Coordinates of N, CA and C in Angstrom, one line a residue:
M1 N -171.0 14.4 -95.9 CA -171.0 13.7 -94.4 C -171.6 14.9 -93.5
A2 N -170.9 15.8 -93.6 CA -171.2 16.9 -92.7 C -172.6 17.4 -92.9
Q3 N -173.3 17.2 -94.0 CA -174.7 17.5 -93.7 C -175.8 16.6 -93.5
I4 N -175.1 15.0 -93.4 CA -175.7 14.2 -92.4 C -175.8 14.3 -91.2
A5 N -174.5 14.8 -90.7 CA -174.3 14.9 -89.0 C -175.5 16.2 -88.7
A6 N -175.1 17.1 -89.6 CA -176.1 18.6 -89.3 C -177.5 18.0 -89.4
E7 N -178.3 17.0 -90.2 CA -179.9 16.5 -90.0 C -179.9 15.7 -89.1
R8 N -178.9 15.0 -88.3 CA -179.2 14.0 -87.7 C -178.9 15.0 -86.2
S9 N -178.7 16.0 -86.1 CA -178.6 17.1 -84.9 C -179.7 17.2 -84.2
E10 N -179.6 17.5 -83.2 CA -180.7 18.2 -82.4 C -181.6 18.7 -83.1
P11 N -182.9 19.0 -83.0 CA -183.5 20.5 -83.3 C -183.3 21.4 -82.8
A12 N -183.4 22.6 -83.2 CA -183.2 23.6 -82.4 C -184.2 24.1 -81.5
A13 N -183.9 24.6 -80.0 CA -185.3 24.3 -78.9 C -185.8 25.5 -79.4
A14 N -187.2 25.4 -79.0 CA -188.4 26.1 -79.2 C -188.4 27.1 -78.3
A15 N -188.7 28.5 -78.7 CA -188.8 29.6 -77.8 C -189.8 28.9 -76.2
V16 N -189.2 29.6 -75.4 CA -190.2 29.7 -74.4 C -190.5 30.7 -73.5
A17 N -191.3 31.3 -72.8 CA -191.3 32.1 -71.8 C -190.5 32.1 -71.1
N18 N -190.1 33.2 -70.2 CA -189.1 33.6 -69.2 C -190.1 33.4 -68.0
P19 N -189.3 32.2 -67.5 CA -190.0 31.9 -66.1 C -189.5 32.5 -64.8
A20 N -188.7 33.2 -64.8 CA -188.0 34.2 -63.9 C -189.3 35.3 -63.2
P21 N -190.2 35.9 -64.0 CA -191.2 36.7 -63.5 C -192.5 35.9 -62.4
L22 N -192.5 34.6 -63.0 CA -193.3 33.7 -62.3 C -192.7 33.5 -60.7
G23 N -191.3 32.9 -60.8 CA -190.6 32.3 -59.9 C -190.5 33.8 -58.9
L24 N -190.0 35.0 -59.4 CA -190.0 36.2 -58.3 C -191.1 36.5 -57.9
A25 N -192.4 36.4 -58.4 CA -193.9 36.7 -58.1 C -194.3 35.9 -56.7
A26 N -194.0 34.4 -57.3 CA -194.3 33.4 -55.9 C -193.7 33.7 -54.5
F27 N -192.3 34.5 -55.0 CA -191.3 34.3 -53.8 C -192.0 35.7 -53.1
A28 N -192.3 36.9 -54.1 CA -192.5 37.9 -53.5 C -193.5 38.2 -52.6
L29 N -194.7 37.3 -52.9 CA -196.0 37.0 -52.1 C -196.1 36.7 -51.0
T30 N -195.3 35.5 -50.9 CA -195.5 34.5 -49.8 C -194.1 35.2 -48.8
T31 N -193.7 35.7 -49.4 CA -192.5 36.3 -48.5 C -193.2 37.6 -47.9
F32 N -194.1 38.4 -48.7 CA -194.5 39.5 -47.9 C -195.7 39.3 -46.9
V33 N -196.6 38.1 -47.3 CA -197.4 38.0 -46.4 C -196.9 37.4 -45.0
L34 N -196.0 36.9 -44.8 CA -195.4 36.0 -43.8 C -194.3 37.4 -43.1
S35 N -193.9 38.0 -44.0 CA -193.3 39.3 -43.4 C -194.2 40.4 -43.0
V36 N -195.5 40.7 -43.3 CA -196.4 41.2 -42.8 C -196.8 40.5 -41.3
V37 N -196.8 39.4 -41.2 CA -197.1 39.0 -39.8 C -195.6 38.7 -38.7
N38 N -194.5 39.2 -39.4 CA -193.5 38.9 -38.8 C -193.2 40.8 -38.0
A39 N -193.7 41.3 -39.1 CA -193.6 42.5 -38.7 C -194.6 43.4 -37.6
G40 N -195.5 42.6 -37.4 CA -196.5 42.7 -36.1 C -197.6 43.6 -37.4
L41 N -197.7 43.7 -38.3 CA -198.9 44.4 -38.7 C -200.1 43.7 -38.7
V42 N -200.6 42.7 -38.5 CA -201.6 42.3 -38.9 C -201.6 41.4 -37.3
S43 N -202.8 40.9 -36.8 CA -203.1 39.9 -35.9 C -203.5 38.7 -36.4
S44 N -203.0 37.7 -36.1 CA -202.7 36.2 -36.8 C -202.3 35.1 -36.4
N45 N -202.8 33.9 -36.8 CA -202.4 32.9 -36.2 C -200.7 32.6 -36.7
G46 N -200.4 33.7 -36.8 CA -198.4 33.5 -37.3 C -198.1 32.8 -38.3
I47 N -197.4 31.9 -38.7 CA -197.0 31.3 -40.0 C -198.2 30.3 -40.7
N48 N -199.3 30.0 -39.4 CA -200.2 29.0 -40.0 C -201.0 29.6 -41.2
D49 N -201.2 30.8 -41.2 CA -201.4 31.8 -41.9 C -201.1 31.9 -43.1
V50 N -199.9 31.3 -43.5 CA -199.0 31.4 -44.9 C -199.0 30.1 -45.4
L51 N -199.7 29.1 -45.1 CA -199.2 27.6 -45.0 C -200.0 27.3 -46.4
G52 N -201.0 27.5 -47.1 CA -201.5 27.3 -48.3 C -200.6 27.8 -49.0
L53 N -200.2 29.6 -49.2 CA -199.3 30.1 -49.6 C -198.2 28.8 -49.8
A54 N -197.4 28.9 -48.7 CA -195.8 28.6 -48.8 C -195.8 27.5 -49.8
L55 N -196.7 26.7 -49.3 CA -196.5 25.0 -50.3 C -197.2 25.3 -51.3
F56 N -198.3 26.1 -51.9 CA -198.3 26.2 -53.5 C -198.0 27.0 -54.1
Y57 N -197.6 28.3 -53.6 CA -197.4 29.3 -54.6 C -195.8 29.6 -54.4
G58 N -195.4 29.8 -53.1 CA -193.8 30.2 -52.7 C -193.3 28.6 -52.7
G59 N -193.9 27.6 -52.9 CA -193.3 26.3 -53.1 C -193.0 25.7 -54.3
L60 N -194.1 25.2 -54.6 CA -194.4 24.6 -56.2 C -194.2 25.5 -56.9
A61 N -195.1 26.6 -57.4 CA -195.0 27.6 -58.2 C -193.7 28.0 -58.3
Q62 N -192.9 27.9 -57.5 CA -191.5 28.6 -58.0 C -190.2 27.5 -58.2
F63 N -190.7 26.7 -57.2 CA -189.8 25.2 -57.3 C -190.2 24.9 -59.5
L64 N -191.6 25.1 -59.8 CA -191.6 24.9 -61.2 C -190.9 26.0 -62.0
A65 N -190.7 27.3 -61.8 CA -189.9 28.2 -62.3 C -188.7 27.6 -62.4
G66 N -187.9 27.3 -61.5 CA -186.5 26.9 -61.6 C -186.5 25.8 -62.1
M67 N -187.6 24.7 -62.5 CA -187.0 23.9 -63.2 C -187.2 24.1 -65.0
W68 N -188.2 25.3 -65.1 CA -187.8 25.6 -66.6 C -186.8 26.6 -66.8
E69 N -186.2 27.2 -65.7 CA -185.3 27.8 -65.6 C -184.0 26.7 -66.0
F70 N -184.1 25.9 -65.6 CA -182.9 24.6 -66.4 C -183.1 24.3 -67.7
R71 N -184.6 24.5 -68.5 CA -184.6 24.7 -69.9 C -184.1 25.4 -70.4
N72 N -184.2 26.7 -69.9 CA -183.4 28.1 -70.5 C -182.3 28.5 -70.3
R73 N -181.4 27.4 -69.9 CA -180.0 26.9 -69.4 C -179.6 28.3 -68.4
N74 N -180.7 28.7 -67.7 CA -179.9 29.5 -66.8 C -179.6 29.0 -65.2
T75 N -178.4 29.0 -64.9 CA -178.2 27.8 -63.7 C -178.5 28.9 -62.5
L76 N -177.9 29.9 -62.1 CA -178.3 30.7 -61.7 C -179.9 31.0 -61.2
G77 N -180.7 31.3 -62.0 CA -182.3 31.1 -61.9 C -182.9 30.2 -61.7
A78 N -182.2 28.8 -62.2 CA -182.6 27.3 -61.7 C -182.4 26.9 -60.4
T79 N -181.4 27.4 -60.0 CA -180.8 27.1 -59.0 C -181.5 28.0 -57.9
A80 N -181.5 28.9 -57.9 CA -182.5 29.8 -57.0 C -183.8 29.6 -56.4
F81 N -184.4 29.5 -58.2 CA -185.5 29.1 -57.8 C -186.3 28.1 -57.1
S82 N -185.3 26.9 -57.4 CA -185.5 25.6 -57.1 C -185.3 25.6 -55.9
T83 N -183.8 26.4 -55.4 CA -184.0 26.2 -53.7 C -185.0 27.1 -52.9
Y84 N -185.2 27.9 -53.2 CA -186.4 28.9 -52.5 C -187.5 28.5 -52.4
G85 N -187.9 27.4 -53.9 CA -189.2 26.9 -53.6 C -189.1 25.4 -53.1
A86 N -188.2 24.9 -52.8 CA -188.1 23.8 -51.7 C -188.0 24.4 -50.7
F87 N -187.2 25.2 -50.3 CA -187.4 26.5 -48.8 C -188.7 26.4 -48.4
W88 N -189.8 27.3 -49.2 CA -191.2 26.9 -49.1 C -191.8 26.0 -49.1
L89 N -191.3 24.9 -49.7 CA -192.6 23.4 -49.5 C -191.8 22.9 -48.0
A90 N -190.6 22.8 -47.8 CA -190.2 22.5 -46.1 C -190.8 23.2 -45.3
F91 N -190.6 24.3 -45.5 CA -190.7 25.3 -44.4 C -192.4 25.2 -43.9
G92 N -193.1 25.1 -45.3 CA -195.3 24.5 -45.2 C -194.9 23.5 -44.5
F93 N -194.5 22.7 -45.1 CA -194.6 21.3 -44.5 C -194.7 21.1 -42.8
T94 N -193.1 21.8 -42.4 CA -193.3 21.4 -41.2 C -193.9 22.1 -40.2
V95 N -194.8 23.2 -40.6 CA -195.7 24.2 -40.1 C -196.6 23.2 -40.3
W96 N -197.3 22.6 -41.3 CA -198.3 22.1 -41.2 C -198.4 20.4 -40.5
Q97 N -196.9 20.0 -40.1 CA -196.7 18.5 -39.4 C -196.7 19.3 -38.1
K98 N -196.4 20.4 -37.9 CA -196.0 20.9 -36.1 C -195.0 20.5 -35.9
L99 N -194.2 20.5 -37.0 CA -192.3 19.8 -36.6 C -191.7 21.2 -36.6
L100 N -192.2 22.5 -36.7 CA -191.2 23.7 -36.3 C -190.9 23.8 -34.7
V101 N -189.7 24.0 -34.9 CA -188.9 24.1 -33.3 C -188.7 25.7 -33.6
T102 N -188.5 26.5 -32.7 CA -188.1 27.8 -32.2 C -186.9 27.7 -31.6
G103 N -186.2 28.7 -31.7 CA -184.9 28.9 -30.9 C -183.9 28.8 -31.7
P104 N -182.4 28.4 -30.6 CA -181.6 28.2 -31.7 C -181.2 27.8 -33.1
I105 N -182.4 25.9 -33.0 CA -181.7 25.4 -34.2 C -182.9 26.5 -35.3
L106 N -183.5 26.8 -35.0 CA -184.5 27.9 -36.0 C -183.5 29.0 -36.6
G107 N -182.9 29.3 -35.6 CA -181.9 30.4 -35.4 C -180.3 30.1 -36.3
W108 N -180.3 29.1 -36.1 CA -179.2 28.0 -37.0 C -179.8 28.1 -39.0
F109 N -181.1 27.4 -38.7 CA -181.6 27.3 -39.7 C -181.7 28.6 -40.8
M110 N -182.2 29.6 -39.8 CA -182.1 30.9 -40.7 C -180.7 31.4 -41.1
L111 N -179.4 31.5 -40.3 CA -178.5 31.5 -40.7 C -178.0 31.0 -41.6
A112 N -177.9 29.7 -41.9 CA -177.8 29.1 -43.0 C -178.3 29.4 -44.6
W113 N -179.5 29.9 -44.3 CA -180.3 30.1 -45.4 C -179.4 31.6 -45.8
G114 N -179.5 32.4 -44.7 CA -178.7 33.7 -44.8 C -177.4 33.3 -46.0
L115 N -176.7 32.3 -45.4 CA -175.6 31.9 -46.3 C -175.6 31.8 -47.6
I116 N -176.9 30.7 -47.8 CA -177.1 30.3 -48.9 C -177.4 31.6 -50.3
T117 N -178.2 32.6 -49.2 CA -178.5 33.6 -50.0 C -177.2 34.7 -50.4
L118 N -176.0 34.5 -49.6 CA -175.4 35.6 -50.2 C -174.4 34.8 -51.0
L119 N -174.8 33.9 -51.1 CA -173.8 32.6 -52.1 C -174.6 33.2 -53.5
F120 N -175.6 33.3 -53.7 CA -176.5 33.7 -54.5 C -176.4 34.8 -54.9
F121 N -176.4 35.8 -54.0 CA -176.0 37.4 -54.3 C -174.7 37.2 -54.9
L122 N -173.4 37.1 -54.3 CA -172.1 37.0 -55.0 C -172.2 36.6 -56.5
S123 N -173.0 35.4 -56.4 CA -173.1 34.6 -58.2 C -174.1 35.4 -59.3
A124 N -174.6 36.6 -58.4 CA -175.7 37.5 -59.2 C -175.0 39.1 -59.8
L125 N -173.6 39.2 -59.3 CA -173.3 40.5 -59.2 C -172.8 40.5 -60.8
R126 N -172.9 39.9 -61.7 CA -172.9 40.2 -63.1 C -174.5 40.4 -63.7
T127 N -175.5 40.2 -63.1 CA -176.9 40.1 -63.5 C -177.1 41.8 -63.5
D128 N -178.0 42.0 -63.1 CA -178.6 43.9 -62.6 C -178.6 44.5 -61.2
L129 N -178.8 45.3 -60.9 CA -179.2 45.6 -60.1 C -180.5 45.7 -58.9
A130 N -181.3 45.4 -59.8 CA -182.6 44.8 -59.6 C -182.9 43.5 -59.0
L131 N -182.0 42.8 -59.4 CA -181.9 41.3 -58.8 C -181.0 41.2 -57.7
M132 N -180.2 41.6 -57.9 CA -178.9 41.9 -56.6 C -179.4 42.7 -55.2
A133 N -180.2 43.6 -55.6 CA -181.2 44.4 -54.5 C -182.2 43.1 -53.6
V134 N -182.9 42.4 -54.2 CA -183.5 41.5 -53.9 C -183.0 40.4 -53.2
L135 N -181.6 39.9 -53.7 CA -180.9 39.1 -52.9 C -180.3 39.4 -51.7
F136 N -179.9 40.7 -51.7 CA -178.9 41.6 -50.8 C -179.8 41.5 -49.5
F137 N -181.2 41.7 -49.8 CA -182.4 42.4 -48.5 C -182.8 41.2 -48.1
L138 N -182.9 39.9 -49.1 CA -183.0 38.4 -48.5 C -182.1 37.9 -47.4
F139 N -180.7 38.3 -47.4 CA -179.8 38.3 -47.1 C -180.3 38.8 -45.6
L140 N -180.3 39.7 -45.6 CA -180.5 40.9 -44.4 C -181.6 39.9 -43.7
T141 N -182.9 39.9 -44.4 CA -183.8 38.8 -43.8 C -183.5 38.2 -42.8
F142 N -182.9 37.2 -43.8 CA -182.8 35.6 -43.3 C -181.3 35.7 -41.7
V143 N -180.3 37.0 -42.0 CA -180.1 36.9 -40.8 C -180.4 37.5 -39.6
V144 N -181.4 38.7 -39.7 CA -181.9 39.3 -38.6 C -183.1 38.4 -38.1
L145 N -183.9 37.3 -39.2 CA -184.8 36.3 -38.5 C -183.5 35.5 -37.1
G146 N -182.7 34.8 -37.8 CA -181.7 34.3 -37.2 C -181.1 34.6 -35.8
I147 N -180.7 36.0 -36.0 CA -180.7 36.4 -34.6 C -182.0 36.8 -33.9
A148 N -183.0 36.6 -34.1 CA -184.4 37.1 -33.5 C -184.6 35.8 -32.5
E149 N -184.1 34.5 -33.5 CA -184.6 33.1 -33.1 C -183.7 33.0 -31.7
F150 N -182.2 33.5 -31.7 CA -181.5 33.3 -30.7 C -181.9 34.2 -29.7
S151 N -181.8 35.5 -29.8 CA -182.4 36.4 -28.5 C -183.7 35.9 -28.3
G152 N -184.9 35.6 -29.0 CA -186.3 35.6 -28.8 C -186.9 36.8 -28.3
N153 N -186.2 38.1 -29.1 CA -186.6 39.4 -29.1 C -187.5 39.7 -30.0
S154 N -188.7 39.8 -29.9 CA -189.7 40.0 -30.8 C -189.7 41.2 -31.7
V155 N -189.0 42.3 -31.0 CA -188.9 43.7 -31.8 C -187.6 43.1 -32.7
I156 N -186.6 42.6 -33.1 CA -185.9 41.9 -33.6 C -186.6 41.0 -34.7
T157 N -187.4 40.4 -34.6 CA -188.1 39.6 -35.5 C -188.9 40.8 -36.1
N158 N -189.9 41.8 -35.5 CA -190.3 42.8 -36.4 C -189.6 43.7 -37.5
V159 N -188.3 44.1 -36.6 CA -187.5 44.1 -38.1 C -187.2 43.8 -39.0
A160 N -187.2 42.2 -38.7 CA -186.8 41.0 -39.9 C -187.9 41.1 -40.8
G161 N -188.9 41.4 -40.4 CA -190.4 41.5 -40.9 C -190.2 42.4 -41.9
W162 N -190.3 43.8 -41.4 CA -189.8 45.0 -42.5 C -188.7 45.0 -43.3
L163 N -187.6 43.8 -42.9 CA -186.9 43.7 -44.1 C -187.4 42.4 -45.3
G164 N -188.4 41.9 -44.6 CA -188.8 41.1 -45.6 C -189.8 41.6 -46.5
I165 N -190.4 42.7 -45.9 CA -191.1 43.5 -46.7 C -190.6 43.9 -47.9
V166 N -189.9 44.5 -47.7 CA -188.9 45.7 -48.7 C -188.0 44.3 -49.5
T167 N -187.8 43.1 -49.1 CA -187.5 42.4 -50.4 C -188.3 41.8 -50.8
A168 N -190.0 41.6 -50.8 CA -190.8 41.3 -51.5 C -190.9 42.8 -52.3
L169 N -191.7 43.9 -51.7 CA -191.3 44.7 -52.7 C -190.4 44.6 -54.3
L170 N -189.0 44.8 -53.8 CA -188.0 44.3 -54.8 C -188.2 43.2 -55.7
A171 N -188.5 42.5 -55.0 CA -189.1 41.1 -55.9 C -190.2 41.2 -56.7
W172 N -191.0 42.0 -56.4 CA -192.3 42.4 -57.1 C -191.6 43.0 -58.8
Y173 N -191.0 44.0 -58.2 CA -190.5 45.0 -58.6 C -189.7 44.3 -59.8
R174 N -188.8 43.4 -59.6 CA -188.1 42.5 -60.5 C -188.9 41.9 -61.8
S175 N -190.1 41.4 -60.9 CA -190.9 40.2 -61.6 C -191.5 41.1 -62.2
W176 N -192.1 42.3 -62.1 CA -192.9 43.1 -63.3 C -191.5 43.7 -64.2
A177 N -190.6 44.1 -64.1 CA -190.0 44.0 -65.0 C -189.5 42.9 -66.0
G178 N -189.3 42.2 -65.6 CA -189.5 40.4 -66.8 C -190.7 40.9 -67.3
I179 N -191.4 40.6 -66.6 CA -193.2 40.8 -67.9 C -192.5 41.7 -68.8
L180 N -192.6 43.2 -68.3 CA -192.5 44.4 -69.4 C -191.3 43.7 -70.6
E181 N -190.4 43.1 -70.0 CA -189.1 43.0 -70.9 C -189.3 42.3 -71.9
S182 N -190.4 41.0 -71.8 CA -191.0 39.8 -73.0 C -191.8 40.9 -73.9
G183 N -191.7 42.1 -73.4 CA -193.0 42.9 -75.0 C -194.5 43.1 -74.7
Q184 N -194.5 42.9 -73.1 CA -195.9 42.3 -72.7 C -196.3 43.9 -72.2
G185 N -195.5 44.7 -72.1 CA -196.1 46.1 -72.1 C -196.0 47.5 -72.6
P186 N -196.3 48.4 -72.5 CA -196.1 49.5 -73.1 C -195.0 50.4 -73.0
F187 N -194.3 49.8 -71.9 CA -192.9 50.5 -71.5 C -192.1 49.4 -70.9
R188 N -190.7 49.9 -70.6 CA -190.1 49.1 -69.5 C -189.5 49.7 -68.1
L189 N -189.5 48.6 -67.3 CA -189.0 49.4 -66.0 C -187.2 49.3 -66.0
P190 N -186.5 49.8 -65.5 CA -185.0 50.0 -65.4 C -184.7 48.9 -64.2
V191 N -184.2 48.2 -64.8 CA -182.9 47.3 -63.7 C -181.5 47.7 -63.4
G192 N -181.0 48.0 -64.4 CA -179.8 48.5 -64.3 C -178.7 47.5 -64.3
P193 N -178.7 47.0 -65.4 CA -177.8 45.6 -66.0 C -176.5 45.8 -65.8
M194 N -175.6 44.9 -65.5 CA -174.3 44.8 -64.9 C -173.3 44.5 -65.8
A195 N -174.0 43.4 -67.1 CA -173.1 42.6 -67.8 C -173.0 44.1 -69.1

């Protein structure tokens, strides 16, 4: 009987690639471009310049990475990538449809995303220092963006932009480390595992 039950059980799951490097890269590039605008490093049309990037790379590609993380049974990765992918899709859609409001409501929106990010940071305490750094700086970025919206102070928006640039660089680092961990490169990058 045991052998029949074993034969009827589900087949072993096929090995799949790690979707985290894709999710982190999509997050990093979209965050970097918007943060360069927020930091005042380029003359631009503001957030309209990142609309396509927000919808398709930061949004869709990152959301798909989250869905693939579900397949890998990585709850934190699945939830975080799906959540931030949906953030970029929603953000891009509101810009596209000219629904984006500024001031206190956007300030509360950013602070709420800061809270979500803080929860992800706390959930990542047993992962690695590189991922924790990404989430910590993203938390700071959202909080400072929220403060900037409440105050209307462009200098605070510039500070948030610089924090976002640091966040993006850290996310690219962790993305690259993830690619190298899969044996795709001649060396590995340290990430500071906590578990």
